[in-house]
mmCIF file of C-alpha atoms and ligand atoms in Angstrom:
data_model
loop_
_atom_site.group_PDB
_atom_site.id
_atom_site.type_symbol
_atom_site.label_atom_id
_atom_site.label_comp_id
_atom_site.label_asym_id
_atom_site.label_seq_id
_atom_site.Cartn_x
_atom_site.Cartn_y
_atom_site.Cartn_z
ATOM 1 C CA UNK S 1 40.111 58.612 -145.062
ATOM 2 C CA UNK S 2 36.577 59.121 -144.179
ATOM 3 C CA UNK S 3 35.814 62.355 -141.899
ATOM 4 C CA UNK S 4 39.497 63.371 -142.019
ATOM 5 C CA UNK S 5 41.000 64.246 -138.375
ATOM 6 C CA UNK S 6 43.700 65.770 -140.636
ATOM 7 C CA UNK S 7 41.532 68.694 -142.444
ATOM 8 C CA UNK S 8 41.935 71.726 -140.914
ATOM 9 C CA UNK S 9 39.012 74.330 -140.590
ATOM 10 C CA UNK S 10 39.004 77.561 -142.312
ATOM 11 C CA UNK S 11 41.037 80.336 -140.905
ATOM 12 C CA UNK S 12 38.394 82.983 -139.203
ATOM 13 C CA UNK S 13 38.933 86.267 -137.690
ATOM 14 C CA UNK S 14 37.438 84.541 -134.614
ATOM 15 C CA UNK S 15 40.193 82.283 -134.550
ATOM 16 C CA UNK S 16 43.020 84.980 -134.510
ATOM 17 C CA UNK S 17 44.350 85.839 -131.209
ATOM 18 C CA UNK S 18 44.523 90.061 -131.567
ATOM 19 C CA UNK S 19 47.259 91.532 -129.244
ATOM 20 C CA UNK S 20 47.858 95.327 -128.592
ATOM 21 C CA UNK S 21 51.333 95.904 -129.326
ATOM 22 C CA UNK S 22 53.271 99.405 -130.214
ATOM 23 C CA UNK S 23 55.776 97.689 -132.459
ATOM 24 C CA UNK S 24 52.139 95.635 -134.885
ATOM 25 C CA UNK S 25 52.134 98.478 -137.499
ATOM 26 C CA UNK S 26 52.833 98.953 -140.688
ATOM 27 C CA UNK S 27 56.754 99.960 -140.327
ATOM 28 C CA UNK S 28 57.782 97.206 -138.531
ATOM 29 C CA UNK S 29 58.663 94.036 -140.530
ATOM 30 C CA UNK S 30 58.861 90.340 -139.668
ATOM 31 C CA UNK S 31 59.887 87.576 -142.266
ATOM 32 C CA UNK S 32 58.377 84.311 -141.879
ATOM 33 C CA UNK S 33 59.479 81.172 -144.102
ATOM 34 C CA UNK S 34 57.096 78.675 -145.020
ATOM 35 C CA UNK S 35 54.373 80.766 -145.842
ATOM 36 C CA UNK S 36 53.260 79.360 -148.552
ATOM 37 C CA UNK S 37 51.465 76.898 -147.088
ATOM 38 C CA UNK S 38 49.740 75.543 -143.199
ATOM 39 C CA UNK S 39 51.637 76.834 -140.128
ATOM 40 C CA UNK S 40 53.641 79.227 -142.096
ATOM 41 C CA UNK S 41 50.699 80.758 -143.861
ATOM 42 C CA UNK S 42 48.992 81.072 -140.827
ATOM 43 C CA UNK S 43 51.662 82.901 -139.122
ATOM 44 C CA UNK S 44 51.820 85.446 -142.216
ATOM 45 C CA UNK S 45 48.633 85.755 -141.925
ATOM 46 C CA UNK S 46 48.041 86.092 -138.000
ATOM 47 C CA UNK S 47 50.635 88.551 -138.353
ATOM 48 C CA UNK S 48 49.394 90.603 -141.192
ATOM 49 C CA UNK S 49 46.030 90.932 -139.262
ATOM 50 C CA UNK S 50 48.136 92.044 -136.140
ATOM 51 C CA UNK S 51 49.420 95.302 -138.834
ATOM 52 C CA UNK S 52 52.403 93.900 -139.836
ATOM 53 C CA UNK S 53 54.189 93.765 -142.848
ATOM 54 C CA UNK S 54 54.746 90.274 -143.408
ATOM 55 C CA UNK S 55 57.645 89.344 -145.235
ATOM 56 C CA UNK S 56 56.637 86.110 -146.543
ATOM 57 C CA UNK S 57 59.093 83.550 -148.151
ATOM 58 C CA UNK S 58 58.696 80.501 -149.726
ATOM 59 C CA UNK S 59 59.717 78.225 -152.313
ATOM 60 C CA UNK S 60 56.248 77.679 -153.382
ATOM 61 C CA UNK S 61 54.936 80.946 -155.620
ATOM 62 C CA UNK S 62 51.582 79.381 -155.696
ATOM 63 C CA UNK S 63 51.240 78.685 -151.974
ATOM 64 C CA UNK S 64 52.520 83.113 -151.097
ATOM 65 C CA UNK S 65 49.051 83.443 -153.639
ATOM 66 C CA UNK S 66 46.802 81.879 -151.463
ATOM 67 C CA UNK S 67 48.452 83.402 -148.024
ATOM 68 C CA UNK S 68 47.446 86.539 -149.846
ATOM 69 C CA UNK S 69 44.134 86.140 -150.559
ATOM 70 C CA UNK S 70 43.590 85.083 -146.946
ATOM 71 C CA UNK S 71 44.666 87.965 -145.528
ATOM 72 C CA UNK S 72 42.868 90.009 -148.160
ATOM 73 C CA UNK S 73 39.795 87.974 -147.421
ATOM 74 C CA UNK S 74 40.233 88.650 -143.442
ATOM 75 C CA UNK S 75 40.786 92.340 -144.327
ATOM 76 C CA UNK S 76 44.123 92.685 -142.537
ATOM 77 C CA UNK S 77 45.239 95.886 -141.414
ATOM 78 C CA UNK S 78 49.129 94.647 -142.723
ATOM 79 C CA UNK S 79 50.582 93.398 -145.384
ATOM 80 C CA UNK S 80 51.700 90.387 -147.106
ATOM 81 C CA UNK S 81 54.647 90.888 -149.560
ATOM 82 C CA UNK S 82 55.855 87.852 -151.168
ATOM 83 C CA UNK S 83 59.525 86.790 -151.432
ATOM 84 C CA UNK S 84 59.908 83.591 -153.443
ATOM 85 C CA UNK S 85 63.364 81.276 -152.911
ATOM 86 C CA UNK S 86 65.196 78.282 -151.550
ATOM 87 C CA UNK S 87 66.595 78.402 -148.346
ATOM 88 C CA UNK S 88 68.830 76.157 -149.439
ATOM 89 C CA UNK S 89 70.695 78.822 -151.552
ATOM 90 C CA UNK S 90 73.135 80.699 -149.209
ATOM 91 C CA UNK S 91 72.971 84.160 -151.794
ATOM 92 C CA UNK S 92 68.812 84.431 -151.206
ATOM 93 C CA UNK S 93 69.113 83.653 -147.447
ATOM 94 C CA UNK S 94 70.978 87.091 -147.483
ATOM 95 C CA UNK S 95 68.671 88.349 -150.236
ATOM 96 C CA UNK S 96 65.773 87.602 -148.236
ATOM 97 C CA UNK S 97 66.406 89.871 -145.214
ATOM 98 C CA UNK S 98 67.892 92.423 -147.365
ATOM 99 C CA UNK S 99 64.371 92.701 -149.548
ATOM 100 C CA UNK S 100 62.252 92.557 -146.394
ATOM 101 C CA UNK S 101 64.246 95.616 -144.886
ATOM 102 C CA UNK S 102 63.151 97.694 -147.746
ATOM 103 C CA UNK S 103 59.722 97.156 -146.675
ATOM 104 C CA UNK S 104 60.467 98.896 -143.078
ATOM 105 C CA UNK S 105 62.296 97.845 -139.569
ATOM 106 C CA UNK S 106 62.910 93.986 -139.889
ATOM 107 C CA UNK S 107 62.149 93.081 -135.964
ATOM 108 C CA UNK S 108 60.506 89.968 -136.122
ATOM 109 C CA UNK S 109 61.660 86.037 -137.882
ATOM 110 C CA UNK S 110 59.985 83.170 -137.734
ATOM 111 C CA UNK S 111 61.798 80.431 -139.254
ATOM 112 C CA UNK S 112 58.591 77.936 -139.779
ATOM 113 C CA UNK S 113 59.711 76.324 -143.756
ATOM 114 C CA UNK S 114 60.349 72.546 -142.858
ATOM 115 C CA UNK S 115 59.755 68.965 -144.113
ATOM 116 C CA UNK S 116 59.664 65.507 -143.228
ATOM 117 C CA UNK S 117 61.095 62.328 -144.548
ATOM 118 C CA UNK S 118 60.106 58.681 -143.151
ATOM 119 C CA UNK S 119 63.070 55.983 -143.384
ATOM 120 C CA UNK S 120 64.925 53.857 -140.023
ATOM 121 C CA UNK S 121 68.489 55.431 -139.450
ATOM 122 C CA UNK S 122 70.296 52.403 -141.525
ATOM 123 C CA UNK S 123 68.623 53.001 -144.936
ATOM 124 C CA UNK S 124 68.022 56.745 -144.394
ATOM 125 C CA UNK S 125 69.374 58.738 -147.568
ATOM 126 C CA UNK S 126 72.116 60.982 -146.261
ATOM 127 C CA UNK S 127 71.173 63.892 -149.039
ATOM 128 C CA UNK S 128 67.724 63.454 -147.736
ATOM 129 C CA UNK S 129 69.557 63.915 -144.035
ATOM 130 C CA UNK S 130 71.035 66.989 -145.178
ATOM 131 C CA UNK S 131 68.243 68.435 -146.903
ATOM 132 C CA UNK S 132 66.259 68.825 -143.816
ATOM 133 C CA UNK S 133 69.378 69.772 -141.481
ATOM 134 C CA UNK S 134 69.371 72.332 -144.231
ATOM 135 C CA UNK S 135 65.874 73.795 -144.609
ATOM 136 C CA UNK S 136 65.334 73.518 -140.553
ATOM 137 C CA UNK S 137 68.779 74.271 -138.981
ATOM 138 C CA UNK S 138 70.836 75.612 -140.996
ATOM 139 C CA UNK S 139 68.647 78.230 -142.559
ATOM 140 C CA UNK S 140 67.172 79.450 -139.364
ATOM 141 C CA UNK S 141 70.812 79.896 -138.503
ATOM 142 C CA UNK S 142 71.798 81.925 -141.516
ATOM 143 C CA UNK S 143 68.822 84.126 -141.040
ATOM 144 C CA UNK S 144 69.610 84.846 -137.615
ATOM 145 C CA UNK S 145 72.966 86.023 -138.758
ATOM 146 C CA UNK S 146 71.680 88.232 -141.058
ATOM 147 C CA UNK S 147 68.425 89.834 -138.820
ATOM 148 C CA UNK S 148 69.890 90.575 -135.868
ATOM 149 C CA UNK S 149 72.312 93.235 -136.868
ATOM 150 C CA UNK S 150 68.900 95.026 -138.278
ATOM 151 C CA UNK S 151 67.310 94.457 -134.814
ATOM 152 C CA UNK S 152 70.026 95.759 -132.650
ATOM 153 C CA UNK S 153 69.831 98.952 -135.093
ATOM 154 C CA UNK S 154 66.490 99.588 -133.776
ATOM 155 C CA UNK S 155 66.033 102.371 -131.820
ATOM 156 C CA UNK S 156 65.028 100.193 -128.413
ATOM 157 C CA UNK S 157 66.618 96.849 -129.643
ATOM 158 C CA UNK S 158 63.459 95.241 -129.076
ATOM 159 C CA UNK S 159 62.932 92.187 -131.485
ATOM 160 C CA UNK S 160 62.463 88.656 -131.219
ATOM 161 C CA UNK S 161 63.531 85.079 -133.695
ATOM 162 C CA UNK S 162 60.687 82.434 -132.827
ATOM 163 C CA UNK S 163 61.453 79.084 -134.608
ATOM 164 C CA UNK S 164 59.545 76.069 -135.338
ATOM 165 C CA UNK S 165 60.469 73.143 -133.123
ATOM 166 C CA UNK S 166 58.082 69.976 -132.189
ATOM 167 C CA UNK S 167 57.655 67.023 -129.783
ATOM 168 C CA UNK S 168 60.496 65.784 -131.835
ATOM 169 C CA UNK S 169 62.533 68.503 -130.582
ATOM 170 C CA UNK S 170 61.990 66.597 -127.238
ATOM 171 C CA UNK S 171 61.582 63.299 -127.485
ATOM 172 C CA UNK S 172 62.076 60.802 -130.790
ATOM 173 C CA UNK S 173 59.744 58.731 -132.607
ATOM 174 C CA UNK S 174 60.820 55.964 -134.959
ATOM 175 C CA UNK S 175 61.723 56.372 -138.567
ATOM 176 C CA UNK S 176 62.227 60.200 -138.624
ATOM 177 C CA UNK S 177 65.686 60.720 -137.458
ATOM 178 C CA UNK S 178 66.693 63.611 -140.047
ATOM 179 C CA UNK S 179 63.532 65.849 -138.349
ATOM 180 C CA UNK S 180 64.450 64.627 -134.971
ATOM 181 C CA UNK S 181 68.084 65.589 -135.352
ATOM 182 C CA UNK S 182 67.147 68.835 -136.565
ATOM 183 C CA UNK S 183 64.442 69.797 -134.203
ATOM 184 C CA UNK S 184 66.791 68.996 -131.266
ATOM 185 C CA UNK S 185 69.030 71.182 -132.898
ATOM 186 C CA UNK S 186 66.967 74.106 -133.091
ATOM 187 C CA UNK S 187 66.304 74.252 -129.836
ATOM 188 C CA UNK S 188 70.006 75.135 -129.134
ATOM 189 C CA UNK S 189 70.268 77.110 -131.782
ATOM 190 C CA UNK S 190 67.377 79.132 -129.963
ATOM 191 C CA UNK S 191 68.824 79.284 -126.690
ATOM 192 C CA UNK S 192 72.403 80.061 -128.055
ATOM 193 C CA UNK S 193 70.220 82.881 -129.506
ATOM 194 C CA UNK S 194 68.580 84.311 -126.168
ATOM 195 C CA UNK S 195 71.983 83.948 -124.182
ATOM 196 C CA UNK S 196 73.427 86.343 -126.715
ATOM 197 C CA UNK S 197 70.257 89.031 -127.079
ATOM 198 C CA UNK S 198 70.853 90.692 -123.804
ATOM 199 C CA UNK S 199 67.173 90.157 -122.932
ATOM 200 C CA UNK S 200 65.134 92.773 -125.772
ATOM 201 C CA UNK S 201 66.263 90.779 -128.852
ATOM 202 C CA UNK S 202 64.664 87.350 -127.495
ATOM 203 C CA UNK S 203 64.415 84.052 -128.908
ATOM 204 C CA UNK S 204 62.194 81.457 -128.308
ATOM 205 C CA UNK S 205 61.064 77.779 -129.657
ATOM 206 C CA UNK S 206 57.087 76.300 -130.132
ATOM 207 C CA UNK S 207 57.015 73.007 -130.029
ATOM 208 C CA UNK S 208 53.509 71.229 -130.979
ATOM 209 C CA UNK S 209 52.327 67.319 -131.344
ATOM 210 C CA UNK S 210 50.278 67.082 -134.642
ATOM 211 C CA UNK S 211 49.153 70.315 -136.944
ATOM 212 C CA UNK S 212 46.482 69.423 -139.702
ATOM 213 C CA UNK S 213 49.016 70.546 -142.701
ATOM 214 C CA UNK S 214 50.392 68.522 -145.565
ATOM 215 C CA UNK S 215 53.601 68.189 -144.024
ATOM 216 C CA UNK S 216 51.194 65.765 -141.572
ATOM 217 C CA UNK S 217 49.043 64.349 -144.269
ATOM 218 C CA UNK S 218 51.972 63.384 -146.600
ATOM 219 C CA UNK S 219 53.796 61.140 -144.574
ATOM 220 C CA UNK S 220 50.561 59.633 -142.988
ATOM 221 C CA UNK S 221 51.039 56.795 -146.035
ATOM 222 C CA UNK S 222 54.913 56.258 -145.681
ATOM 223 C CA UNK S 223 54.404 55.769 -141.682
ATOM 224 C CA UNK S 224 51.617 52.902 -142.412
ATOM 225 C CA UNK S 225 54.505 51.295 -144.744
ATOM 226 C CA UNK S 226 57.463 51.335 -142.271
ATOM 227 C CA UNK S 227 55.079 50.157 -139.266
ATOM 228 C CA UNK S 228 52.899 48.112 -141.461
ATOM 229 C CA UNK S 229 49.670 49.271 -139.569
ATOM 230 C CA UNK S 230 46.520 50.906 -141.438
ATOM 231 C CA UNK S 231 46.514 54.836 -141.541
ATOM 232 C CA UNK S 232 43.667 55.323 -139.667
ATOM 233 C CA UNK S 233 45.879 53.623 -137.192
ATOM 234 C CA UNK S 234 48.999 56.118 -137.764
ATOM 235 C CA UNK S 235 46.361 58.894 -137.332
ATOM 236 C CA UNK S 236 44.757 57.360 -134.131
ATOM 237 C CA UNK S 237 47.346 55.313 -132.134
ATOM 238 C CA UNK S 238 50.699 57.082 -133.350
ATOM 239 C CA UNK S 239 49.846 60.556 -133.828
ATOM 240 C CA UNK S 240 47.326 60.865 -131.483
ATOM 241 C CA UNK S 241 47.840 57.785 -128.857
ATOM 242 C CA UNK S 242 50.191 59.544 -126.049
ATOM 243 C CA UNK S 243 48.274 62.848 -126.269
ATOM 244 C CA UNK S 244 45.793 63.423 -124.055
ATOM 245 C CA UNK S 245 43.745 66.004 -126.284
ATOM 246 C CA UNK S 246 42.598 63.419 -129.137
ATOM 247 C CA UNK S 247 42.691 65.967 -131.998
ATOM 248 C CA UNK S 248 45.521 67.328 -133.927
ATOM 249 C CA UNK S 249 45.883 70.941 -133.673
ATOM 250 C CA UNK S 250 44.683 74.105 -136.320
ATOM 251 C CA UNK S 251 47.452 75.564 -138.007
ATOM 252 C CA UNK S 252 46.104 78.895 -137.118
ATOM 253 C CA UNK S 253 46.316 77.877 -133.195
ATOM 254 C CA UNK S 254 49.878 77.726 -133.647
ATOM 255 C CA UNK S 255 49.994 80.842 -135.631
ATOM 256 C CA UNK S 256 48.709 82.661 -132.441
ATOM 257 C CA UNK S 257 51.543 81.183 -130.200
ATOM 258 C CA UNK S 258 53.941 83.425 -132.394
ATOM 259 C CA UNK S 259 51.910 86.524 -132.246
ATOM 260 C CA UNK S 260 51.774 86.125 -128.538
ATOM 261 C CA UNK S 261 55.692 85.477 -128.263
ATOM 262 C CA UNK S 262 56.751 88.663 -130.584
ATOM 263 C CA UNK S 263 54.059 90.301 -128.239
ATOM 264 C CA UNK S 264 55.076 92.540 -125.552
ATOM 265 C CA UNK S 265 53.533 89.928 -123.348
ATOM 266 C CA UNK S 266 56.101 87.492 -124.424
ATOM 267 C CA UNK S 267 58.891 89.729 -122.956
ATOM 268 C CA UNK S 268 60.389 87.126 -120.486
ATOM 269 C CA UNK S 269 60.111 84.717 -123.057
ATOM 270 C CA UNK S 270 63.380 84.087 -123.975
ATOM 271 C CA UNK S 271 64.976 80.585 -124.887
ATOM 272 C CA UNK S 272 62.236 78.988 -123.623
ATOM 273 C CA UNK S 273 59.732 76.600 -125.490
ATOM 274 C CA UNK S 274 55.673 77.188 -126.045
ATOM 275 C CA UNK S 275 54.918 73.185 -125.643
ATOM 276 C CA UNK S 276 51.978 73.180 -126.939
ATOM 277 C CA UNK S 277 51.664 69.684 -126.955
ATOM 278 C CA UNK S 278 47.779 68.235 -125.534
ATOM 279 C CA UNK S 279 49.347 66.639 -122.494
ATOM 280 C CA UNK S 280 51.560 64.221 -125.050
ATOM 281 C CA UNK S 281 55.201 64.832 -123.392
ATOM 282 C CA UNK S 282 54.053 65.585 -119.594
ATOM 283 C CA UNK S 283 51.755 62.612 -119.239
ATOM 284 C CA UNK S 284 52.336 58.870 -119.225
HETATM 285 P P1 LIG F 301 53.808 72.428 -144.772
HETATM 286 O O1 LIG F 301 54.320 71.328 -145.641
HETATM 287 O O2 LIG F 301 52.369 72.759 -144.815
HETATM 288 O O3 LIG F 301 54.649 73.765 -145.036
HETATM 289 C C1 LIG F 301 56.043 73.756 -145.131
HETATM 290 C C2 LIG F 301 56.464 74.844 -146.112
HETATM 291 O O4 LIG F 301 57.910 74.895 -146.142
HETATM 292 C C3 LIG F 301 55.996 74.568 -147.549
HETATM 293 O O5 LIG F 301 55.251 75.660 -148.052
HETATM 294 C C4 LIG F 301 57.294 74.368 -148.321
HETATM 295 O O6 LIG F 301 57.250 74.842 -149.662
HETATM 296 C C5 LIG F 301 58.291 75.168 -147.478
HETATM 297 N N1 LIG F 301 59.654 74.708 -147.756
HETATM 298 C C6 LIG F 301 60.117 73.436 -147.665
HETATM 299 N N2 LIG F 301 61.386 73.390 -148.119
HETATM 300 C C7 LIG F 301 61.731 74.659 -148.478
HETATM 301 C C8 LIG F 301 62.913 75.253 -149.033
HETATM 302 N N3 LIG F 301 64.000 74.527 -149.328
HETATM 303 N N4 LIG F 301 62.904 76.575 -149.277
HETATM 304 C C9 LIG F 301 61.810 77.329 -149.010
HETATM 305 N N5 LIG F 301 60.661 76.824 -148.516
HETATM 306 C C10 LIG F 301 60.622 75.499 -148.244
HETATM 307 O O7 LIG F 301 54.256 72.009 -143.303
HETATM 308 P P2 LIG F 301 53.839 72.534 -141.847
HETATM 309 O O8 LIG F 301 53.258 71.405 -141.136
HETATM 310 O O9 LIG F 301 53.138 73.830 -141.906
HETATM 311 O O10 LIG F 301 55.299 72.709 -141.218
HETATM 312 C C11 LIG F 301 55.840 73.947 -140.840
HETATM 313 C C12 LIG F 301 56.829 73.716 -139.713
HETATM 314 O O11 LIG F 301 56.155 73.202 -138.577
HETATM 315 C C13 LIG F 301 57.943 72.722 -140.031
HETATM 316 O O12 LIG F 301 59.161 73.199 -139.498
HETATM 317 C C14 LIG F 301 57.505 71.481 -139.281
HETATM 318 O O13 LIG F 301 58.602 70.687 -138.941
HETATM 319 C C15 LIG F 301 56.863 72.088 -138.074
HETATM 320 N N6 LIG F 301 55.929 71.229 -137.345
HETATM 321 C C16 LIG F 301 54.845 70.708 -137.978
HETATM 322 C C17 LIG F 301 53.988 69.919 -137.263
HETATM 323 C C18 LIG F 301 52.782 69.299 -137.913
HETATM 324 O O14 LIG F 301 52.198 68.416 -137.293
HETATM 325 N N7 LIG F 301 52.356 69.762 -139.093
HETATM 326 C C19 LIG F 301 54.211 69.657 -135.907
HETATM 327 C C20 LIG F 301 55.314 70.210 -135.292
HETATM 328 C C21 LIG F 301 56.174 70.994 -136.028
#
């Protein structure tokens, strides 16, 4: 498409939202998955500027490159240290968090990895069903398991598991009932989280309409199919329609909405949802 609504900008320092926090140093660690590549990258890479050491896991070797460089090219006071796998693969789920504790405390997750597919419930594949119950359930589920024991060894406890939700965590759109499923899911994974973290190990959901990332772009072609409209159409009247703010967001904008809820200023933050939505679910 001409002028492409879905191309995101380049990530600044501007852009970064910069929080004062004890626990943003060096020693403390949080793992983020998907950070290979938009939302995910950006959180590595919001964080690493914060001075953390970023724990960043993908399947995608190519994609932890590039998060590198960024952070090298915004000079971050942290570090990036790369962990490639499948969260699919019960043995590197526990391989993960045991690699990223070697790099210091482990106090921080955010389980961002995730992926879309576009079929109507009665000819959606069931492997393709699992898959992303898989990748954005049960994986954020398994990590849990294995980070909080290394939070609650802390010496104050303090420690917080953000995951990646959506407006389909909310409400449900046609065609994507695997995602849907999934994102309603983690929302009670998140709270079944918080009611167990005795209020210092916190857990917490974001939930945003549109981010310009290939997860977007890629199924912009599929949606045209199944609702046989143009894209520019899927872009304009399906993505964007019901929102009131008529652009999609930065991945980098959502980036900050972790850093501010592993923040000390995210402190009562706990099972609740960032809906960062441009007026899309609270408007009619
Ligand atoms: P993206 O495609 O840019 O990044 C997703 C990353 O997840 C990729 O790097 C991919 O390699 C990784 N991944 C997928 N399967 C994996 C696996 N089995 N093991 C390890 N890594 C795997 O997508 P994105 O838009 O940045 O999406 C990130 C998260 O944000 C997802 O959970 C998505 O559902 C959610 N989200 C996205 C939007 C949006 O509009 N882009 C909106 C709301 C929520």
């Amino acid at each position: 498409m001409a002028d492409d609504p879905t191309e995101p900008a380049a990530l600044t320092r501007d852009s970064l939202l910069f929080v004062d926090d004890d626990h943003f140093e060096r020693g403390t660690v949080a793992l983020v998955t998907g950070a290979g590549s938009g939302i995910g990258r950006a959180t590595a890479v919001a964080l690493a500027a914060n001075g953390l050491t970023v724990a960043a896991t993908d399947l995608d070797e190519a994609g932890l490159d590039g998060t590198i460089e960024k952070a090298d090219d915004l000079d971050a006071d942290g570090a990036i240290e790369p962990i490639v796998g499948d969260l699919t693969d019960d043995e590197f789920l526990e391989r993960v968090v045991d690699e990223a504790a070697e790099f210091g405390e482990v106090r921080y997750l955010a389980n961002i990895a995730g992926l879309q597919h576009i079929d109507p419930v009665d000819e959606f594949p069931v492997e393709k069903f699992d898959l992303l119950h898989d990748v954005m359930l049960r994986a954020p589920f398994v990590l849990s398991k294995h980070v909080i024991p290394h939070i609650q060894a802390t010496d104050d406890g303090v420690g917080a598991i953000g995951n990646m939700a959506s407006i389909h965590g909310h409400v449900a759109t046609q065609d994507k009932v695997g995602y849907v499923s999934a994102k309603f899911g983690i929302r009670g994974l998140t709270k079944s989280i918080a009611a167990e973290g005795d209020g210092t190990l916190r857990a917490f959901t974001v939930s945003t309409g549109y981010v310009k990332t290939p997860l977007v772009t890629n199924q912009i072609p599929d949606s045209a199919r199944e609702r046989g409209i143009s894209e520019r159409e899927v872009v304009e009247d399906v993505m964007l329609g019901e929102a009131r703010v008529k652009e999609m967001m930065e991945p980098v904008e959502v980036a900050n909405l972790f850093t501010l809820g592993f923040s000390k200023h995210g402190r009562h933050l706990d099972g609740g949802d960032l809906t960062w939505d441009g007026g899309q679910l609270g408007t009619y």
